[in-house]
XYZ file of C-alpha atoms in Angstrom:
633
model
C 32.148 129.970 -116.644
C 29.883 127.931 -114.378
C 26.616 128.511 -114.004
C 25.814 132.167 -113.059
C 21.983 134.128 -112.850
C 21.278 137.315 -110.591
C 17.356 135.500 -110.928
C 17.113 132.220 -109.205
C 14.779 130.562 -110.948
C 17.146 130.457 -113.946
C 20.143 128.493 -114.798
C 22.755 130.326 -117.549
C 25.751 129.266 -118.705
C 28.487 130.770 -121.077
C 28.969 128.934 -124.931
C 30.631 129.375 -127.087
C 30.875 133.666 -126.454
C 27.062 133.733 -125.513
C 25.256 133.873 -122.399
C 22.676 131.079 -122.163
C 20.197 131.042 -120.005
C 17.150 129.026 -119.186
C 14.546 128.693 -116.358
C 15.424 126.459 -113.414
C 13.417 122.535 -113.364
C 11.422 122.675 -110.281
C 10.248 119.085 -108.429
C 6.772 118.068 -108.529
C 5.540 118.637 -105.242
C 3.483 116.445 -103.064
C -0.195 116.664 -103.429
C -0.499 114.966 -99.630
C 1.336 117.780 -98.710
C -0.095 120.048 -96.929
C 2.218 123.365 -96.745
C 4.212 124.197 -99.429
C 6.542 127.564 -99.641
C 9.147 128.864 -102.017
C 10.848 130.567 -98.981
C 12.879 133.338 -99.053
C 15.058 133.698 -102.125
C 13.446 130.735 -103.042
C 12.010 129.840 -107.193
C 10.503 126.700 -106.614
C 8.137 125.373 -103.460
C 8.823 122.519 -101.059
C 6.885 120.573 -98.836
C 6.181 121.470 -95.216
C 4.437 118.037 -93.896
C 2.449 115.888 -95.482
C -1.006 115.345 -95.241
C -2.696 111.555 -95.285
C -6.663 110.809 -95.906
C -8.335 113.138 -93.530
C -5.279 113.854 -91.097
C -2.048 116.016 -91.471
C 1.253 115.099 -89.931
C 4.442 117.028 -88.986
C 7.708 116.466 -91.798
C 9.145 113.324 -90.105
C 6.352 112.168 -88.063
C 5.510 108.022 -87.990
C 1.906 106.481 -87.790
C -0.099 104.097 -88.395
C -2.427 103.582 -92.080
C -5.769 103.615 -91.740
C -6.988 101.710 -93.593
C -3.871 98.959 -93.280
C -3.185 98.600 -89.314
C -0.156 96.339 -91.110
C 1.122 98.924 -91.937
C 3.557 101.319 -90.403
C 4.183 105.199 -92.434
C 5.854 107.701 -92.580
C 6.082 111.647 -93.276
C 9.303 112.978 -95.628
C 9.334 116.226 -96.920
C 6.045 116.007 -97.954
C 5.906 112.443 -99.139
C 4.515 109.892 -96.944
C 6.358 106.148 -96.972
C 3.966 103.233 -95.721
C 5.547 99.695 -95.562
C 4.638 96.423 -93.275
C 4.627 96.761 -89.455
C 7.954 94.376 -87.929
C 6.465 91.236 -85.848
C 7.383 90.182 -82.804
C 9.600 87.366 -82.001
C 8.132 84.216 -80.747
C 9.547 80.826 -78.469
C 7.764 78.250 -80.157
C 8.932 75.917 -82.798
C 6.206 76.029 -84.997
C 4.166 78.978 -84.877
C 1.727 79.355 -86.919
C 0.641 82.764 -89.049
C -1.459 85.131 -86.906
C -2.898 88.876 -88.650
C -0.274 90.881 -90.867
C 1.614 87.678 -91.404
C 3.633 87.610 -88.277
C 3.725 83.855 -86.228
C 1.928 83.401 -83.120
C 1.958 80.555 -81.248
C -1.356 80.011 -80.366
C -1.491 76.704 -83.310
C 1.085 75.054 -85.197
C 2.609 74.540 -88.388
C 4.145 71.553 -90.117
C 6.724 71.614 -93.080
C 5.556 75.560 -93.591
C 2.431 74.407 -94.950
C -0.236 72.603 -93.226
C -1.831 74.450 -90.369
C -3.000 72.322 -86.815
C -4.601 73.545 -83.914
C -3.044 73.595 -80.963
C -3.969 70.229 -78.751
C -4.982 68.662 -82.223
C -3.276 65.172 -83.269
C -2.195 64.129 -86.773
C 0.325 62.229 -88.854
C 2.768 63.841 -91.337
C 1.749 63.221 -95.243
C 5.376 62.892 -95.333
C 6.276 59.980 -92.543
C 2.382 57.626 -91.332
C 5.167 55.272 -89.288
C 5.232 59.553 -87.012
C 2.583 60.324 -84.433
C 2.597 64.241 -83.934
C 0.235 66.052 -81.721
C 0.385 71.099 -81.787
C 1.070 72.343 -78.608
C 1.406 76.168 -77.709
C 3.068 76.907 -81.612
C 5.280 73.316 -80.370
C 5.325 69.999 -82.786
C 6.387 67.092 -80.406
C 6.540 63.333 -82.429
C 7.623 60.051 -81.549
C 7.799 57.139 -83.932
C 5.391 54.305 -84.335
C 7.422 50.378 -83.054
C 5.687 47.983 -85.078
C 5.092 44.527 -83.490
C 7.468 42.202 -85.794
C 4.703 40.216 -88.005
C 4.153 36.705 -87.806
C 5.176 35.388 -91.190
C 8.503 35.436 -93.480
C 7.519 37.785 -96.215
C 5.688 40.726 -94.104
C 4.296 43.458 -96.258
C 3.803 47.316 -95.681
C 0.441 48.641 -97.103
C 0.671 51.935 -98.888
C -0.810 54.814 -96.635
C 0.677 52.370 -93.335
C 3.455 52.421 -91.350
C 3.666 49.117 -90.076
C 4.530 45.759 -92.296
C 1.369 43.187 -92.320
C 1.546 39.278 -93.485
C -0.261 38.534 -96.647
C -0.313 35.836 -97.268
C -1.912 33.663 -94.844
C -5.666 32.681 -95.841
C -7.711 32.178 -92.611
C -10.679 30.718 -94.067
C -13.537 28.757 -91.504
C -13.531 25.146 -92.002
C -16.904 23.474 -90.583
C -16.652 24.943 -86.509
C -14.460 27.062 -87.726
C -11.963 24.773 -85.115
C -9.462 24.049 -88.625
C -7.634 26.493 -90.013
C -6.527 26.638 -94.187
C -3.107 27.912 -94.963
C -0.136 28.106 -97.093
C -2.583 25.456 -99.085
C -3.269 23.140 -96.134
C -5.727 22.679 -93.851
C -4.027 22.573 -89.734
C -6.531 20.887 -87.274
C -7.210 22.837 -84.076
C -4.217 22.328 -81.946
C -1.595 21.129 -84.343
C 1.856 22.573 -84.145
C 3.982 23.295 -87.061
C 6.917 25.103 -88.634
C 6.391 26.960 -92.170
C 10.067 27.468 -92.572
C 12.917 27.202 -90.290
C 12.269 30.699 -88.406
C 8.766 29.994 -86.949
C 7.023 27.529 -84.819
C 2.695 27.649 -86.050
C 0.021 26.578 -83.655
C -3.555 26.284 -85.114
C -6.068 27.469 -82.472
C -10.049 27.626 -83.335
C -9.417 28.229 -86.776
C -6.901 30.584 -86.380
C -3.086 30.344 -87.442
C -0.212 32.171 -84.804
C 3.153 32.307 -85.326
C 6.118 33.112 -83.080
C 9.671 33.914 -84.734
C 12.941 32.554 -83.277
C 14.875 34.795 -81.684
C 18.854 33.819 -82.434
C 21.026 34.458 -79.675
C 24.141 36.508 -80.717
C 27.248 34.509 -81.291
C 30.806 35.759 -81.588
C 31.553 32.999 -83.944
C 29.066 33.771 -86.463
C 28.876 30.457 -89.520
C 25.470 30.206 -91.763
C 24.204 27.455 -92.503
C 22.232 26.478 -94.820
C 18.554 24.940 -94.139
C 18.470 26.693 -90.399
C 16.615 29.732 -89.070
C 19.838 31.689 -86.731
C 23.508 31.758 -87.760
C 25.254 28.778 -85.254
C 29.266 27.982 -84.244
C 30.950 25.166 -85.250
C 33.467 25.538 -82.299
C 33.947 26.129 -78.402
C 36.354 28.222 -76.306
C 37.380 26.021 -73.172
C 39.019 28.920 -70.467
C 40.529 26.532 -68.705
C 42.553 25.327 -71.245
C 42.700 28.535 -73.888
C 42.008 26.670 -77.185
C 38.876 25.930 -79.412
C 37.330 22.376 -79.632
C 34.452 21.162 -82.111
C 31.158 21.194 -82.243
C 30.902 17.668 -81.073
C 34.416 17.284 -79.130
C 33.133 15.609 -75.764
C 35.374 15.691 -72.648
C 35.105 14.791 -68.675
C 35.030 17.519 -65.898
C 35.353 15.053 -63.064
C 34.177 11.688 -61.866
C 30.499 12.995 -62.333
C 30.281 15.243 -64.921
C 30.692 15.445 -68.662
C 30.136 18.304 -71.293
C 29.769 18.536 -75.150
C 30.481 21.050 -77.867
C 27.269 21.897 -79.128
C 27.164 24.157 -81.964
C 28.744 26.817 -80.231
C 27.022 25.754 -76.521
C 28.999 23.546 -74.074
C 26.832 21.542 -72.379
C 27.383 19.448 -69.253
C 25.792 16.643 -67.765
C 25.941 14.916 -64.239
C 25.580 10.806 -63.920
C 22.883 10.696 -62.032
C 23.953 7.249 -59.315
C 21.164 4.597 -58.828
C 19.871 4.179 -55.254
C 21.714 1.756 -53.102
C 20.669 -1.292 -50.657
C 23.861 -2.958 -49.813
C 23.375 -5.909 -48.023
C 23.723 -7.184 -44.270
C 27.248 -6.864 -43.834
C 27.686 -4.642 -46.187
C 28.169 -0.231 -45.947
C 27.490 2.379 -48.530
C 31.146 3.722 -49.756
C 31.849 7.256 -50.741
C 35.056 8.897 -50.116
C 37.273 8.043 -51.075
C 35.882 7.056 -54.807
C 37.947 4.900 -56.349
C 39.426 6.763 -59.424
C 37.300 6.771 -61.878
C 34.553 6.062 -60.701
C 31.598 8.101 -59.844
C 28.385 6.647 -58.119
C 29.421 4.965 -54.517
C 29.522 1.521 -54.492
C 28.564 -1.677 -51.641
C 32.225 -2.382 -49.601
C 32.346 -4.972 -46.653
C 31.391 -2.494 -43.825
C 34.179 -1.505 -42.005
C 34.918 -3.539 -37.760
C 35.457 -2.175 -34.661
C 36.886 -3.321 -31.636
C 35.972 -2.094 -28.098
C 38.342 -2.721 -24.738
C 36.258 -1.377 -21.878
C 35.962 -1.390 -18.219
C 37.375 -4.100 -16.179
C 38.456 -5.366 -18.693
C 35.197 -6.632 -21.253
C 36.856 -7.046 -25.562
C 34.172 -6.112 -27.915
C 34.796 -8.489 -30.977
C 35.565 -7.263 -34.662
C 32.397 -9.690 -35.597
C 30.420 -8.072 -32.039
C 30.980 -10.684 -28.887
C 31.443 -9.958 -25.554
C 33.910 -11.058 -24.209
C 34.854 -10.917 -20.179
C 38.671 -11.254 -19.127
C 40.597 -10.055 -16.128
C 44.202 -10.502 -17.248
C 46.852 -8.894 -15.715
C 49.206 -9.239 -18.099
C 50.402 -8.148 -21.884
C 47.977 -9.499 -24.193
C 47.783 -8.828 -28.013
C 44.881 -7.338 -28.438
C 44.574 -7.530 -32.849
C 47.506 -8.198 -35.070
C 47.727 -8.581 -39.479
C 48.246 -12.470 -39.129
C 49.190 -13.424 -42.699
C 51.896 -10.601 -43.259
C 52.220 -8.620 -39.630
C 50.971 -5.407 -41.768
C 50.513 -4.071 -37.906
C 50.455 -4.966 -33.993
C 48.157 -4.407 -31.442
C 48.784 -4.901 -27.705
C 47.331 -3.945 -24.504
C 49.024 -4.381 -20.538
C 45.996 -4.451 -17.838
C 46.683 -4.021 -14.643
C 44.683 -4.353 -11.340
C 42.470 -1.940 -10.072
C 43.119 -0.977 -6.591
C 44.466 -3.446 -4.102
C 42.400 -6.108 -5.735
C 44.176 -9.003 -8.422
C 41.342 -9.761 -9.514
C 40.269 -7.600 -11.389
C 41.748 -4.856 -13.860
C 42.171 -2.366 -16.820
C 44.011 -1.152 -19.640
C 46.599 0.930 -18.610
C 48.580 0.640 -21.685
C 48.242 0.195 -25.491
C 51.204 -0.463 -27.996
C 50.939 -0.370 -31.656
C 52.895 -1.116 -34.197
C 53.214 -0.442 -37.686
C 55.228 0.468 -40.773
C 58.435 -0.159 -38.413
C 57.698 2.723 -35.968
C 56.196 1.142 -32.143
C 53.912 3.627 -31.125
C 53.161 3.117 -26.843
C 50.576 5.193 -25.710
C 49.689 5.266 -21.378
C 47.106 6.693 -18.943
C 48.643 10.221 -18.710
C 48.623 10.370 -22.712
C 52.234 10.068 -23.221
C 53.253 9.188 -26.312
C 56.862 7.069 -27.076
C 57.861 7.107 -30.958
C 60.629 4.101 -31.227
C 61.611 4.794 -27.538
C 61.165 8.043 -27.361
C 59.080 10.481 -25.610
C 56.802 12.326 -28.427
C 56.992 16.550 -26.942
C 53.601 17.815 -28.504
C 51.500 17.114 -30.996
C 49.853 16.550 -33.615
C 52.384 14.371 -34.859
C 53.062 13.311 -38.141
C 54.870 10.786 -40.170
C 54.096 10.781 -44.041
C 52.669 9.163 -45.081
C 52.140 6.428 -42.429
C 50.959 8.036 -39.018
C 49.043 10.787 -37.631
C 48.557 10.780 -33.881
C 46.297 13.655 -32.149
C 44.475 14.455 -28.865
C 41.228 15.524 -29.367
C 39.653 16.118 -25.571
C 40.297 12.957 -23.637
C 40.481 11.048 -26.127
C 44.101 10.017 -28.606
C 43.551 9.236 -31.801
C 46.151 7.412 -33.646
C 45.390 6.952 -38.135
C 47.884 4.841 -40.300
C 47.720 4.697 -44.096
C 46.601 1.178 -43.594
C 43.568 2.022 -42.603
C 44.389 0.758 -38.861
C 42.447 3.484 -36.107
C 42.731 3.795 -33.039
C 41.974 6.094 -30.014
C 42.326 6.007 -26.368
C 40.235 7.834 -23.863
C 43.081 7.275 -21.288
C 40.607 9.458 -18.594
C 37.912 5.751 -18.564
C 39.959 3.152 -19.861
C 38.379 2.948 -23.533
C 40.235 1.858 -26.356
C 39.018 1.721 -29.732
C 40.355 -0.155 -33.150
C 38.850 0.468 -36.262
C 40.409 -2.117 -39.403
C 39.063 -1.813 -43.064
C 37.357 -4.727 -44.678
C 40.845 -5.696 -46.753
C 42.054 -7.460 -43.347
C 38.877 -9.685 -42.948
C 39.260 -13.332 -42.386
C 43.585 -12.120 -41.943
C 43.454 -10.627 -38.285
C 43.973 -12.897 -34.707
C 44.155 -11.770 -30.996
C 41.789 -11.154 -28.338
C 39.714 -8.856 -30.830
C 38.546 -12.319 -32.533
C 39.358 -13.247 -36.661
C 37.078 -11.092 -38.317
C 34.552 -13.236 -40.310
C 31.289 -12.061 -39.499
C 31.276 -15.230 -37.407
C 31.107 -14.049 -33.431
C 30.362 -18.023 -32.936
C 34.293 -18.862 -33.106
C 35.837 -15.516 -32.064
C 37.345 -17.990 -29.379
C 39.856 -19.226 -31.688
C 43.101 -19.705 -30.004
C 46.712 -20.050 -31.508
C 46.413 -23.865 -32.598
C 43.098 -22.860 -34.388
C 41.146 -24.351 -31.911
C 38.147 -23.243 -29.945
C 38.443 -21.517 -26.493
C 36.045 -23.665 -23.948
C 35.765 -20.282 -22.307
C 36.818 -16.566 -22.051
C 39.442 -17.268 -19.319
C 40.900 -19.934 -21.320
C 40.949 -17.939 -24.792
C 42.200 -14.772 -22.705
C 45.488 -16.159 -21.435
C 45.716 -17.924 -24.621
C 47.195 -14.637 -25.791
C 49.551 -13.659 -23.807
C 52.733 -12.040 -25.388
C 55.000 -14.234 -24.743
C 58.432 -12.957 -23.893
C 61.364 -12.282 -20.827
C 59.494 -9.894 -18.956
C 55.511 -11.560 -19.574
C 57.072 -14.821 -17.847
C 56.725 -13.894 -14.046
C 52.942 -12.623 -14.807
C 50.373 -15.103 -13.511
C 47.356 -16.793 -15.598
C 44.493 -15.128 -15.152
C 41.203 -17.447 -12.882
C 37.900 -17.357 -13.620
C 36.449 -14.579 -11.647
C 33.058 -12.699 -11.065
C 33.658 -9.816 -8.407
C 29.127 -9.780 -7.992
C 29.737 -12.869 -6.142
C 31.699 -12.316 -3.406
C 29.972 -9.083 -2.520
C 26.352 -8.941 -0.239
C 23.203 -9.094 -1.578
C 22.414 -5.481 -0.984
C 25.064 -4.698 -2.893
C 24.557 -6.287 -6.312
C 20.587 -5.033 -6.039
C 22.072 -1.753 -5.808
C 24.625 -2.424 -8.882
C 21.364 -3.368 -11.124
C 19.817 -0.935 -9.961
C 22.712 2.066 -11.163
C 22.862 0.118 -14.764
C 19.149 -0.102 -14.952
C 19.267 3.733 -17.143
C 21.337 1.381 -19.640
C 17.824 0.370 -20.564
C 15.538 3.238 -19.565
C 14.295 5.537 -21.772
C 17.120 8.203 -21.881
C 18.945 6.089 -24.161
C 16.087 5.202 -25.749
C 17.212 6.370 -28.929
C 19.977 4.324 -29.586
C 18.629 0.634 -28.415
C 17.432 0.206 -31.832
C 21.040 0.371 -33.508
C 23.427 -0.921 -30.888
C 21.329 -3.416 -28.160
C 22.099 -2.608 -24.488
C 21.833 -5.895 -23.197
C 24.915 -7.046 -23.174
C 26.929 -3.630 -21.869
C 24.431 -3.766 -18.965
C 26.542 -7.421 -17.969
C 29.609 -5.396 -18.830
C 27.753 -2.797 -16.353
C 27.056 -4.616 -12.731
C 30.511 -6.422 -13.892
C 32.160 -3.449 -12.965
C 29.981 -1.436 -10.793
C 30.430 -4.959 -8.362
C 34.624 -4.732 -8.703
C 35.015 -1.204 -8.080
C 33.977 -1.348 -4.227
C 33.257 2.356 -3.333
C 34.029 3.755 -6.695
C 30.636 2.661 -8.243
C 29.826 5.934 -9.609
C 33.544 5.882 -11.834
C 32.792 2.144 -13.042
C 28.946 3.434 -13.691
C 29.918 6.503 -15.817
C 32.790 4.196 -17.690
C 30.344 1.229 -18.835
C 27.550 3.940 -19.802
C 30.178 5.759 -21.854
C 31.395 3.166 -24.005
C 27.727 2.535 -24.620
C 27.090 6.465 -25.913
C 30.996 6.077 -28.140
C 29.501 3.485 -29.959
C 25.988 4.599 -30.095
C 27.595 8.217 -31.651
C 30.300 5.381 -33.802
C 26.173 4.610 -35.065
C 25.352 7.293 -35.451
C 22.592 8.632 -32.592
C 24.333 11.264 -29.958
C 22.907 10.794 -27.079
C 22.901 13.655 -24.337
C 22.917 11.970 -21.569
C 25.273 13.367 -18.761
C 23.994 15.482 -16.214
C 24.480 16.913 -12.731
C 23.437 14.097 -10.918
C 24.611 11.540 -13.285
C 28.600 11.584 -14.493
C 28.906 15.501 -14.522
C 31.990 16.577 -16.704
C 33.103 19.295 -15.284
C 35.264 21.830 -17.544
C 37.542 24.428 -17.050
C 35.478 27.462 -18.007
C 38.202 29.780 -16.244
C 39.927 28.543 -19.465
C 37.445 28.923 -21.793
C 36.829 24.886 -22.315
C 33.068 23.799 -22.681
C 31.743 20.092 -22.205
C 30.080 18.530 -25.601
C 28.904 15.437 -26.075
C 29.646 15.172 -30.157
C 32.754 17.497 -30.531
C 34.746 17.607 -33.510
C 37.582 15.062 -33.630
C 39.556 18.266 -35.484
C 40.318 20.184 -32.879
C 41.723 23.267 -33.971
C 44.609 24.691 -32.197
C 47.161 28.230 -33.464
C 49.749 25.463 -35.379
C 46.642 24.861 -37.893
C 44.209 27.805 -37.312
C 45.779 28.706 -41.441
C 45.415 25.310 -42.480
C 42.024 24.593 -44.845
C 39.469 22.469 -42.800
C 40.097 19.564 -45.298
C 43.837 19.412 -44.675
C 42.913 18.648 -41.041
C 39.450 16.636 -41.991
C 41.617 13.703 -43.705
C 43.084 12.452 -40.564
C 39.885 12.890 -38.539
C 38.043 9.309 -39.100
C 35.540 9.878 -35.568
C 32.132 10.912 -36.656
C 32.273 13.219 -32.854
C 34.393 12.908 -29.513
C 32.580 13.751 -25.784
C 34.776 15.922 -23.517
C 35.986 19.576 -22.998
C 36.240 21.007 -26.530
C 36.771 24.996 -27.570
C 33.841 27.087 -28.327
C 32.974 27.655 -31.842
C 35.358 30.327 -33.042
C 38.073 29.930 -30.814
C 41.732 28.050 -30.969
C 44.049 25.356 -28.431
C 47.223 27.149 -27.189
C 48.781 26.360 -24.667
C 46.289 24.621 -22.313
C 43.925 26.837 -23.303
C 40.959 28.528 -25.236
C 41.746 31.588 -27.746
C 40.620 33.778 -30.412
C 41.904 32.713 -33.208
C 42.988 36.720 -34.204
C 45.481 36.281 -31.062
C 47.299 33.142 -31.868
C 51.502 34.590 -31.127
C 53.244 34.639 -34.509
C 55.495 31.889 -35.744
């Protein structure tokens, strides 16, 4: 049977037919209990509340320990149990240990053992290269950057962070100017290399060394005895290939390059200063193939026909000849490579004076004729519009008031029909090969009056008549006779002509006097003004423009025109402006998209005077327009 008893303090059970009873064992009551009771029907005493120290607490009460504020106690059925108080969470990463062994953010701990005060700096024992500080429970650290030691084998002393040079022994010698290093004495200021990677110098008893910095390479190749890796080849982007170190090549006539241990080193040839003798000039472009530096060549020659008319020969002699026929101006009399003829006609009603009215040129089996209205005939057919290019022989174009003809021979012609001004330029290759009114181009003006039979004429008239072009249409053209227009006019008119032409000798042209003598042009000016009669201003301006053109050719630009002297009015309503030295490379809608170098290949005059389109504008249909407004072609 189960345990049973009528007495609550006994426990009975049936054992082999006998009822065996024993007294119930009661648990020990805590001495901290302040109220012990058996309870109704109970046998064993129970606790109701606790006594802790001098205080009593109800069952289930939680309270702090009186003798240890870090403990929290609880009363449970007369028994008091105490545990450590829980610590509050902190926001710092390296807190220190405060009261009750709880972390606090005033001060820091490092690696769990060492405590540091707030604001304290320290080097961790396990890492001398790290510098740390404590701030409100947080440890902030940064690593020390060590300087590069100036020696090949630096060592780091125990307990220190940075490596140091230990093999250098510096001794003060005498006045402390010399240095003792690597068992050797070095004088003050002496530079040396203790190894392949260092450059050292002795300064007042101290050795200062700098270690070479090696640049990064895309093709490193270590070589014994060198400090830094090297390259044994160079890559050429243009040719997409590698070349060995030491290989050299030419980039242009003036520049060459070589491969030097992975680096491309280029050098430009330095040209010496040239001082060309008289009659020679510095030849720069086009450069002879394969050559870089300029050299001296014979100066190109220029012959000018102007006024009524006057001819300045290739060798600089001035000839006055007023014939009214067709004449050989100049030609290649050795190989007949080219020929230039001029037609003169009377000025007004005076049959004794004339000016150039038409120009004929023969070159490369082509016949070119230009007249006083800039009409161009090619092989008997009128050219409808310019520019005209016959590759590679002839280029013809008009810029301002000047018509330009350029040939493959280097023979160049410019024609200002309004002022009857013609200029022919020939290269030095035609020296001593020419004949005609422009002379023989041998740098001797004394023999420029040479006739067809190689004799020297006695006068300009005899010389000019001798070079009349023979032909059926010229048979009826009479020879010119000697005539000076100033002889047949009054003293007042002669004086007026002299006064008008004095402007050539004035300060207005002073900057040009040193390069182009004004004497011959003054004489020609007086001659023409005397012949012009009532049109003196026209003849005066013709000669002044001729002299100004020669100045421009010599590199001196004289801005001589004014509102009272030979004013040239350009049609501003069409967009034109006057330019004393405008570009001969006229920009038009036809060539506006071409590179300037392509246009300039055919331009040879330094500049021309006349009506030009302003910068940024191009010529189209007789007016200046913005290049963006050119019609599509």
